[in-house]
Amino acid sequence: MRHLLDTKELDRARALRILDVAEDMAATQQREVRKLPTLRGKTVVNLFFEDSTRTRISFEAAAKRLSADVINFSAKGSSVSKGESLQDTAQTLQAMGADAVVIRHGASGAPQTLATSGWISAGVVNAGDGTHAHPTQALLDAFTVRKRFFGDDSRGRDLAGLRVTIVGDILHSRVARSNVWLLATLGAEVTLVAPPTLVPQDVSAWPVRVRYDLDEAIADGPDALMMLRIQLERMNAAYFPTEREYSRTWGLDAERLAALPADSIVLHPGPMNRGMEISAAAADSPRSTVLEQVANGVSVRMAVLYLLLAGERTDAEEDGR
Ligand code: NCD
């Protein structure tokens, strides 16, 4: 693997390979000494142009547990125009000898630009770009679902037969986009539920079913319900009347939680708006996988960094294609 930019580019075999290596990584994290020497001498740069808590810390923990050197570069607030600042920053990182660059950027496509520009030779991992993609989040979500339903040793298994329903602000969500493609590739059945104003126009080209009533979607008995954060920072218009109205119609309250099938699970990528898209009762219930998602995120990112920096490469990738 040369870069990880999007889940759309992952076929089933590659996606499973990442999940299976993540399972190996998770096993090493049960040991007393959790640090592996695998990436000793490699430098991983976290290049974050957008706010982040868990994703940045998660990549940092993952790189450190593999013994890589980590440089955190928080570029938020830079006033230089985006194209220029990205090129300048990239060339600085190249000069410092970065082997992998983990980038989060407000502009959709920035990681792709970095990977294909020729400015750097490092592998690029997309840690979230605009509303476009967030592949490691989708991978950790799939890993979490697989682990909950098929147990700790589920290597080689995809998600066929499982029904996953993604609820809320689909329009602004890179998490939803990356999940839709990965879940479909892994054989899960995906349903989106959202107010019509928060459903993207191109959704007809996605491998999903769209519904507009959360109670009906819950009555259908999904295996996993993924609640999305309302991304107020990306909203330049009123997409719903009031926050109270949103939570009443689209929020996972205690009543809706109780209406879910007994063995179903509830995911949320964080950060949560408690009381808005998800109630405290739902967030803290045994069905909630929120903290498992965070823990699994480290294993999945270890797997991605490992495959990028120490893993096998195809001939085409060796040639830098
Ligand atoms: C997500 C993101 O930044 O896209 N958060 C995350 O990475 N854990 C989702 C969000 O911000 O709502």
mmCIF file of C-alpha atoms and ligand atoms in Angstrom:
data_model
loop_
_atom_site.group_PDB
_atom_site.id
_atom_site.type_symbol
_atom_site.label_atom_id
_atom_site.label_comp_id
_atom_site.label_asym_id
_atom_site.label_seq_id
_atom_site.Cartn_x
_atom_site.Cartn_y
_atom_site.Cartn_z
ATOM 1 C CA MET A 1 0.000 0.000 0.000
ATOM 2 C CA ARG A 2 1.470 3.332 -1.062
ATOM 3 C CA HIS A 3 -1.172 5.788 0.251
ATOM 4 C CA LEU A 4 -4.569 5.577 1.943
ATOM 5 C CA LEU A 5 -6.754 8.335 0.551
ATOM 6 C CA ASP A 6 -10.271 6.941 0.333
ATOM 7 C CA THR A 7 -12.194 3.744 1.020
ATOM 8 C CA LYS A 8 -13.657 3.825 -2.475
ATOM 9 C CA GLU A 9 -10.292 2.646 -3.803
ATOM 10 C CA LEU A 10 -10.134 -0.385 -1.473
ATOM 11 C CA ASP A 11 -11.306 -3.705 -2.830
ATOM 12 C CA ARG A 12 -12.545 -6.441 -0.511
ATOM 13 C CA ALA A 13 -9.174 -8.191 -0.233
ATOM 14 C CA ARG A 14 -7.302 -5.010 0.657
ATOM 15 C CA ALA A 15 -9.932 -3.890 3.131
ATOM 16 C CA LEU A 16 -9.874 -7.283 4.846
ATOM 17 C CA ARG A 17 -6.078 -7.258 4.874
ATOM 18 C CA ILE A 18 -6.111 -3.983 6.832
ATOM 19 C CA LEU A 19 -8.758 -5.280 9.265
ATOM 20 C CA ASP A 20 -6.867 -8.543 9.751
ATOM 21 C CA VAL A 21 -3.563 -6.794 10.426
ATOM 22 C CA ALA A 22 -5.461 -4.520 12.833
ATOM 23 C CA GLU A 23 -6.602 -7.652 14.636
ATOM 24 C CA ASP A 24 -2.964 -8.746 14.969
ATOM 25 C CA MET A 25 -2.078 -5.287 16.240
ATOM 26 C CA ALA A 26 -4.921 -5.392 18.772
ATOM 27 C CA ALA A 27 -3.567 -8.706 20.065
ATOM 28 C CA THR A 28 -0.161 -7.121 20.683
ATOM 29 C CA GLN A 29 -1.871 -4.386 22.692
ATOM 30 C CA GLN A 30 -2.983 -6.953 25.276
ATOM 31 C CA ARG A 31 0.642 -7.656 26.194
ATOM 32 C CA GLU A 32 2.391 -6.034 29.105
ATOM 33 C CA VAL A 33 4.826 -4.196 26.840
ATOM 34 C CA ARG A 34 2.757 -2.705 24.079
ATOM 35 C CA LYS A 35 5.529 -1.164 22.036
ATOM 36 C CA LEU A 36 6.716 -2.954 18.887
ATOM 37 C CA PRO A 37 10.025 -2.166 17.148
ATOM 38 C CA THR A 38 8.484 -2.415 13.667
ATOM 39 C CA LEU A 39 8.829 1.194 12.518
ATOM 40 C CA ARG A 40 12.008 2.141 14.356
ATOM 41 C CA GLY A 41 13.857 4.818 12.394
ATOM 42 C CA LYS A 42 10.772 5.899 10.436
ATOM 43 C CA THR A 43 9.292 9.362 10.780
ATOM 44 C CA VAL A 44 5.538 9.953 10.778
ATOM 45 C CA VAL A 45 4.297 13.526 10.506
ATOM 46 C CA ASN A 46 0.817 14.450 11.696
ATOM 47 C CA LEU A 47 -0.182 17.425 9.577
ATOM 48 C CA PHE A 48 -3.444 18.797 10.919
ATOM 49 C CA PHE A 49 -5.006 21.840 9.284
ATOM 50 C CA GLU A 50 -8.322 21.223 11.056
ATOM 51 C CA ASP A 51 -9.277 20.655 14.684
ATOM 52 C CA SER A 52 -9.074 17.145 15.987
ATOM 53 C CA THR A 53 -8.760 15.414 19.315
ATOM 54 C CA ARG A 54 -9.139 11.691 18.938
ATOM 55 C CA THR A 55 -7.891 11.234 15.390
ATOM 56 C CA ARG A 56 -4.628 13.078 15.965
ATOM 57 C CA ILE A 57 -3.967 11.425 19.310
ATOM 58 C CA SER A 58 -4.891 8.062 17.842
ATOM 59 C CA PHE A 59 -2.406 8.367 14.968
ATOM 60 C CA GLU A 60 0.221 9.582 17.407
ATOM 61 C CA ALA A 61 -0.354 6.617 19.733
ATOM 62 C CA ALA A 62 -0.351 4.205 16.782
ATOM 63 C CA ALA A 63 2.942 5.524 15.392
ATOM 64 C CA LYS A 64 4.590 5.555 18.826
ATOM 65 C CA ARG A 65 3.516 1.986 19.610
ATOM 66 C CA LEU A 66 5.291 0.959 16.431
ATOM 67 C CA SER A 67 8.402 2.890 17.575
ATOM 68 C CA ALA A 68 8.259 5.518 14.818
ATOM 69 C CA ASP A 69 9.352 9.076 15.493
ATOM 70 C CA VAL A 70 6.340 11.384 15.479
ATOM 71 C CA ILE A 71 6.225 15.034 14.540
ATOM 72 C CA ASN A 72 2.973 16.862 15.212
ATOM 73 C CA PHE A 73 2.352 19.837 12.982
ATOM 74 C CA SER A 74 -0.799 21.749 13.702
ATOM 75 C CA ALA A 75 -1.189 24.181 10.850
ATOM 76 C CA LYS A 76 -4.542 25.654 11.777
ATOM 77 C CA GLY A 77 -4.866 29.388 11.321
ATOM 78 C CA SER A 78 -2.306 29.724 8.557
ATOM 79 C CA SER A 79 -3.245 32.713 6.432
ATOM 80 C CA VAL A 80 -1.365 31.720 3.302
ATOM 81 C CA SER A 81 -3.570 30.598 0.428
ATOM 82 C CA LYS A 82 -4.232 26.877 0.700
ATOM 83 C CA GLY A 83 -2.459 25.576 -2.394
ATOM 84 C CA GLU A 84 0.699 27.487 -1.637
ATOM 85 C CA SER A 85 0.784 26.708 2.040
ATOM 86 C CA LEU A 86 0.285 23.013 1.375
ATOM 87 C CA GLN A 87 3.151 22.951 -1.131
ATOM 88 C CA ASP A 88 5.490 24.886 1.160
ATOM 89 C CA THR A 89 4.643 22.713 4.124
ATOM 90 C CA ALA A 90 5.010 19.531 2.099
ATOM 91 C CA GLN A 91 8.438 20.527 0.846
ATOM 92 C CA THR A 92 9.536 21.308 4.388
ATOM 93 C CA LEU A 93 8.388 17.862 5.503
ATOM 94 C CA GLN A 94 10.202 16.267 2.596
ATOM 95 C CA ALA A 95 13.393 18.052 3.607
ATOM 96 C CA MET A 96 12.943 16.724 7.154
ATOM 97 C CA GLY A 97 12.739 13.176 5.840
ATOM 98 C CA ALA A 98 9.117 12.281 6.564
ATOM 99 C CA ASP A 99 8.298 8.681 5.657
ATOM 100 C CA ALA A 100 4.550 9.051 6.137
ATOM 101 C CA VAL A 101 2.348 12.120 6.302
ATOM 102 C CA VAL A 102 -1.000 11.886 8.034
ATOM 103 C CA ILE A 103 -3.027 14.825 6.826
ATOM 104 C CA ARG A 104 -6.314 16.368 7.909
ATOM 105 C CA HIS A 105 -7.480 19.294 5.828
ATOM 106 C CA GLY A 106 -10.646 21.359 5.435
ATOM 107 C CA ALA A 107 -10.441 21.150 1.657
ATOM 108 C CA SER A 108 -11.747 17.977 0.004
ATOM 109 C CA GLY A 109 -8.970 16.524 -2.131
ATOM 110 C CA ALA A 110 -5.995 17.999 -0.238
ATOM 111 C CA PRO A 111 -4.521 14.556 0.631
ATOM 112 C CA GLN A 112 -4.849 13.501 -3.008
ATOM 113 C CA THR A 113 -3.008 16.641 -4.074
ATOM 114 C CA LEU A 114 -0.255 15.895 -1.580
ATOM 115 C CA ALA A 115 0.029 12.282 -2.751
ATOM 116 C CA THR A 116 0.158 13.055 -6.459
ATOM 117 C CA SER A 117 1.892 16.438 -6.560
ATOM 118 C CA GLY A 118 5.433 15.101 -6.508
ATOM 119 C CA TRP A 119 6.222 17.465 -3.605
ATOM 120 C CA ILE A 120 6.954 14.560 -1.289
ATOM 121 C CA SER A 121 7.957 10.925 -1.531
ATOM 122 C CA ALA A 122 6.253 9.986 1.748
ATOM 123 C CA GLY A 123 3.164 7.796 1.931
ATOM 124 C CA VAL A 124 0.044 9.845 2.557
ATOM 125 C CA VAL A 125 -2.772 8.891 4.914
ATOM 126 C CA ASN A 126 -5.994 10.856 4.725
ATOM 127 C CA ALA A 127 -7.161 11.671 8.258
ATOM 128 C CA GLY A 128 -10.225 13.552 7.003
ATOM 129 C CA ASP A 129 -10.532 15.982 4.092
ATOM 130 C CA GLY A 130 -13.440 18.404 3.986
ATOM 131 C CA THR A 131 -16.693 16.539 3.477
ATOM 132 C CA HIS A 132 -14.969 13.999 1.217
ATOM 133 C CA ALA A 133 -13.403 11.041 3.019
ATOM 134 C CA HIS A 134 -12.106 9.715 6.341
ATOM 135 C CA PRO A 135 -10.901 6.213 5.511
ATOM 136 C CA THR A 136 -9.350 5.230 8.850
ATOM 137 C CA GLN A 137 -12.571 6.160 10.643
ATOM 138 C CA ALA A 138 -14.565 3.888 8.331
ATOM 139 C CA LEU A 139 -12.016 1.099 8.811
ATOM 140 C CA LEU A 140 -12.182 1.384 12.584
ATOM 141 C CA ASP A 141 -15.965 1.416 12.431
ATOM 142 C CA ALA A 142 -15.989 -1.751 10.297
ATOM 143 C CA PHE A 143 -13.452 -3.312 12.657
ATOM 144 C CA THR A 144 -15.673 -2.455 15.631
ATOM 145 C CA VAL A 145 -18.760 -3.931 13.987
ATOM 146 C CA ARG A 146 -16.889 -7.089 12.990
ATOM 147 C CA LYS A 147 -15.487 -7.551 16.479
ATOM 148 C CA ARG A 148 -18.852 -7.053 18.199
ATOM 149 C CA PHE A 149 -20.689 -9.468 15.915
ATOM 150 C CA PHE A 150 -18.040 -12.060 15.094
ATOM 151 C CA GLY A 151 -15.659 -11.885 18.038
ATOM 152 C CA ASP A 152 -11.960 -11.238 18.611
ATOM 153 C CA ASP A 153 -10.795 -13.720 16.027
ATOM 154 C CA SER A 154 -12.682 -12.946 12.852
ATOM 155 C CA ARG A 155 -9.822 -12.755 10.362
ATOM 156 C CA GLY A 156 -10.955 -13.096 6.782
ATOM 157 C CA ARG A 157 -14.591 -12.337 7.585
ATOM 158 C CA ASP A 158 -16.486 -9.583 5.867
ATOM 159 C CA LEU A 159 -19.746 -7.983 7.010
ATOM 160 C CA ALA A 160 -22.132 -9.863 4.730
ATOM 161 C CA GLY A 161 -25.544 -10.307 6.285
ATOM 162 C CA LEU A 162 -25.272 -7.277 8.561
ATOM 163 C CA ARG A 163 -27.488 -4.252 8.194
ATOM 164 C CA VAL A 164 -25.986 -0.892 9.057
ATOM 165 C CA THR A 165 -28.050 2.289 9.268
ATOM 166 C CA ILE A 166 -26.302 5.657 9.221
ATOM 167 C CA VAL A 167 -28.296 8.539 10.682
ATOM 168 C CA GLY A 168 -28.065 12.319 10.530
ATOM 169 C CA ASP A 169 -25.910 14.891 8.817
ATOM 170 C CA ILE A 170 -24.920 12.816 5.799
ATOM 171 C CA LEU A 171 -24.447 15.913 3.648
ATOM 172 C CA HIS A 172 -21.434 17.217 5.581
ATOM 173 C CA SER A 173 -20.081 13.858 6.689
ATOM 174 C CA ARG A 174 -16.861 12.397 5.341
ATOM 175 C CA VAL A 175 -17.384 9.635 7.899
ATOM 176 C CA ALA A 176 -20.659 8.648 6.220
ATOM 177 C CA ARG A 177 -19.131 8.741 2.731
ATOM 178 C CA SER A 178 -16.164 6.583 3.673
ATOM 179 C CA ASN A 179 -18.398 4.176 5.581
ATOM 180 C CA VAL A 180 -20.863 3.782 2.724
ATOM 181 C CA TRP A 181 -18.173 2.574 0.288
ATOM 182 C CA LEU A 182 -16.322 0.383 2.734
ATOM 183 C CA LEU A 183 -19.440 -1.231 4.193
ATOM 184 C CA ALA A 184 -20.782 -1.972 0.723
ATOM 185 C CA THR A 185 -17.435 -3.481 -0.322
ATOM 186 C CA LEU A 186 -17.540 -5.670 2.782
ATOM 187 C CA GLY A 187 -21.007 -6.905 1.914
ATOM 188 C CA ALA A 188 -23.092 -5.047 4.501
ATOM 189 C CA GLU A 189 -26.473 -3.599 3.602
ATOM 190 C CA VAL A 190 -26.401 0.158 4.139
ATOM 191 C CA THR A 191 -29.353 2.455 4.830
ATOM 192 C CA LEU A 192 -29.110 6.211 5.271
ATOM 193 C CA VAL A 193 -31.647 8.107 7.360
ATOM 194 C CA ALA A 194 -31.695 11.895 7.366
ATOM 195 C CA PRO A 195 -33.848 14.945 6.861
ATOM 196 C CA PRO A 196 -34.153 15.580 3.109
ATOM 197 C CA THR A 197 -32.077 18.773 3.487
ATOM 198 C CA LEU A 198 -29.107 16.756 4.792
ATOM 199 C CA VAL A 199 -29.076 14.110 2.056
ATOM 200 C CA PRO A 200 -26.477 14.830 -0.678
ATOM 201 C CA GLN A 201 -27.738 15.235 -4.222
ATOM 202 C CA ASP A 202 -25.517 12.531 -5.680
ATOM 203 C CA VAL A 203 -26.766 9.898 -3.239
ATOM 204 C CA SER A 204 -28.573 8.031 -6.022
ATOM 205 C CA ALA A 205 -25.148 6.875 -7.227
ATOM 206 C CA TRP A 206 -24.250 5.392 -3.822
ATOM 207 C CA PRO A 207 -24.775 1.729 -2.890
ATOM 208 C CA VAL A 208 -27.413 2.598 -0.260
ATOM 209 C CA ARG A 209 -31.073 2.847 0.482
ATOM 210 C CA VAL A 210 -32.341 6.222 1.732
ATOM 211 C CA ARG A 211 -35.164 6.726 4.225
ATOM 212 C CA TYR A 212 -36.598 9.757 5.908
ATOM 213 C CA ASP A 213 -38.143 8.341 9.059
ATOM 214 C CA LEU A 214 -35.936 7.226 11.918
ATOM 215 C CA ASP A 215 -38.662 5.317 13.744
ATOM 216 C CA GLU A 216 -39.433 3.269 10.655
ATOM 217 C CA ALA A 217 -35.738 2.605 10.122
ATOM 218 C CA ILE A 218 -35.422 1.413 13.719
ATOM 219 C CA ALA A 219 -38.525 -0.775 13.361
ATOM 220 C CA ASP A 220 -36.691 -2.469 10.481
ATOM 221 C CA GLY A 221 -34.280 -3.856 13.061
ATOM 222 C CA PRO A 222 -30.785 -2.768 11.964
ATOM 223 C CA ASP A 223 -27.770 -4.579 13.435
ATOM 224 C CA ALA A 224 -25.799 -1.377 13.806
ATOM 225 C CA LEU A 225 -26.976 2.203 14.039
ATOM 226 C CA MET A 226 -24.354 4.862 13.347
ATOM 227 C CA MET A 227 -25.255 8.302 14.676
ATOM 228 C CA LEU A 228 -23.464 11.239 13.036
ATOM 229 C CA ARG A 229 -22.572 14.543 14.609
ATOM 230 C CA ILE A 230 -24.473 17.558 13.375
ATOM 231 C CA GLN A 231 -21.615 19.513 11.800
ATOM 232 C CA LEU A 232 -22.691 23.052 12.583
ATOM 233 C CA GLU A 233 -19.269 24.372 11.565
ATOM 234 C CA ARG A 234 -19.890 23.235 7.979
ATOM 235 C CA MET A 235 -23.415 24.647 7.781
ATOM 236 C CA ASN A 236 -23.890 27.958 6.049
ATOM 237 C CA ALA A 237 -27.682 27.775 6.027
ATOM 238 C CA ALA A 238 -30.553 26.490 8.152
ATOM 239 C CA TYR A 239 -30.916 22.802 7.376
ATOM 240 C CA PHE A 240 -33.440 22.156 10.149
ATOM 241 C CA PRO A 241 -35.758 24.434 12.190
ATOM 242 C CA THR A 242 -34.233 24.189 15.687
ATOM 243 C CA GLU A 243 -31.893 21.939 17.631
ATOM 244 C CA ARG A 244 -34.799 20.787 19.771
ATOM 245 C CA GLU A 245 -36.761 19.843 16.682
ATOM 246 C CA TYR A 246 -33.742 17.993 15.262
ATOM 247 C CA SER A 247 -33.194 15.926 18.376
ATOM 248 C CA ARG A 248 -36.905 15.118 18.611
ATOM 249 C CA THR A 249 -37.089 13.873 15.020
ATOM 250 C CA TRP A 250 -33.576 12.555 14.348
ATOM 251 C CA GLY A 251 -31.980 12.021 17.746
ATOM 252 C CA LEU A 252 -31.423 8.640 19.364
ATOM 253 C CA ASP A 253 -33.345 9.092 22.617
ATOM 254 C CA ALA A 254 -34.015 6.468 25.295
ATOM 255 C CA GLU A 255 -37.275 5.388 23.668
ATOM 256 C CA ARG A 256 -35.730 4.772 20.257
ATOM 257 C CA LEU A 257 -32.806 3.023 21.924
ATOM 258 C CA ALA A 258 -35.252 0.635 23.593
ATOM 259 C CA ALA A 259 -36.962 -0.038 20.252
ATOM 260 C CA LEU A 260 -33.741 -1.371 18.692
ATOM 261 C CA PRO A 261 -33.217 -5.147 18.448
ATOM 262 C CA ALA A 262 -31.662 -6.589 21.602
ATOM 263 C CA ASP A 263 -28.267 -7.422 20.066
ATOM 264 C CA SER A 264 -27.885 -4.284 17.954
ATOM 265 C CA ILE A 265 -25.104 -1.789 18.547
ATOM 266 C CA VAL A 266 -24.821 2.008 18.405
ATOM 267 C CA LEU A 267 -21.788 3.737 16.899
ATOM 268 C CA HIS A 268 -20.744 7.392 16.940
ATOM 269 C CA PRO A 269 -17.425 8.679 15.555
ATOM 270 C CA GLY A 270 -17.204 11.451 18.149
ATOM 271 C CA PRO A 271 -17.175 14.185 19.137
ATOM 272 C CA MET A 272 -20.751 13.680 20.341
ATOM 273 C CA ASN A 273 -23.320 16.406 20.804
ATOM 274 C CA ARG A 274 -25.007 14.752 23.760
ATOM 275 C CA GLY A 275 -28.704 15.576 23.824
ATOM 276 C CA MET A 276 -28.690 16.469 20.137
ATOM 277 C CA GLU A 277 -28.108 13.506 17.805
ATOM 278 C CA ILE A 278 -27.556 11.090 20.682
ATOM 279 C CA SER A 279 -28.936 11.067 24.233
ATOM 280 C CA ALA A 280 -26.714 10.401 27.222
ATOM 281 C CA ALA A 281 -28.707 7.209 27.815
ATOM 282 C CA ALA A 282 -27.785 5.937 24.354
ATOM 283 C CA ALA A 283 -24.177 7.148 24.468
ATOM 284 C CA ASP A 284 -23.496 5.446 27.786
ATOM 285 C CA SER A 285 -25.514 2.273 27.214
ATOM 286 C CA PRO A 286 -23.873 -1.162 26.847
ATOM 287 C CA ARG A 287 -24.904 -1.069 23.185
ATOM 288 C CA SER A 288 -22.774 1.977 22.555
ATOM 289 C CA THR A 289 -19.391 1.212 20.996
ATOM 290 C CA VAL A 290 -18.067 4.780 21.277
ATOM 291 C CA LEU A 291 -15.101 3.935 23.496
ATOM 292 C CA GLU A 292 -14.396 0.672 21.667
ATOM 293 C CA GLN A 293 -14.229 2.703 18.474
ATOM 294 C CA VAL A 294 -11.560 4.900 20.062
ATOM 295 C CA ALA A 295 -9.539 1.907 21.277
ATOM 296 C CA ASN A 296 -9.919 0.060 17.966
ATOM 297 C CA GLY A 297 -8.859 3.211 16.143
ATOM 298 C CA VAL A 298 -5.334 2.823 17.482
ATOM 299 C CA SER A 299 -5.075 -0.794 16.248
ATOM 300 C CA VAL A 300 -6.458 0.117 12.825
ATOM 301 C CA ARG A 301 -4.054 3.045 12.447
ATOM 302 C CA MET A 302 -1.158 0.847 13.536
ATOM 303 C CA ALA A 303 -2.176 -1.539 10.749
ATOM 304 C CA VAL A 304 -2.363 1.238 8.172
ATOM 305 C CA LEU A 305 0.997 2.745 9.135
ATOM 306 C CA TYR A 306 2.554 -0.710 9.174
ATOM 307 C CA LEU A 307 1.221 -1.629 5.727
ATOM 308 C CA LEU A 308 2.291 1.746 4.369
ATOM 309 C CA LEU A 309 5.794 1.787 5.819
ATOM 310 C CA ALA A 310 6.783 -1.828 6.311
ATOM 311 C CA GLY A 311 4.219 -3.835 4.435
ATOM 312 C CA GLU A 312 4.350 -5.488 1.080
ATOM 313 C CA ARG A 313 4.052 -3.353 -2.034
ATOM 314 C CA THR A 314 3.046 -4.201 -5.552
ATOM 315 C CA ASP A 315 5.503 -3.541 -8.388
ATOM 316 C CA ALA A 316 3.455 -0.569 -9.549
ATOM 317 C CA GLU A 317 3.607 0.917 -6.059
ATOM 318 C CA GLU A 318 7.369 0.400 -5.890
ATOM 319 C CA ASP A 319 7.644 2.453 -9.059
ATOM 320 C CA GLY A 320 5.767 5.222 -7.296
ATOM 321 C CA ARG A 321 2.670 4.842 -9.405
HETATM 322 C C1 NCD B 1 -15.166 12.965 12.610
HETATM 323 C C2 NCD B 1 -14.462 13.902 11.668
HETATM 324 O O1 NCD B 1 -13.640 14.699 12.064
HETATM 325 O O2 NCD B 1 -14.763 13.780 10.495
HETATM 326 N N1 NCD B 1 -14.584 12.834 13.861
HETATM 327 C C3 NCD B 1 -13.533 11.976 14.004
HETATM 328 O O3 NCD B 1 -12.629 11.898 13.212
HETATM 329 N N2 NCD B 1 -13.577 11.187 15.088
HETATM 330 C C4 NCD B 1 -16.602 13.227 12.700
HETATM 331 C C5 NCD B 1 -17.051 14.557 13.212
HETATM 332 O O4 NCD B 1 -16.276 15.485 13.368
HETATM 333 O O5 NCD B 1 -18.265 14.663 13.430
#
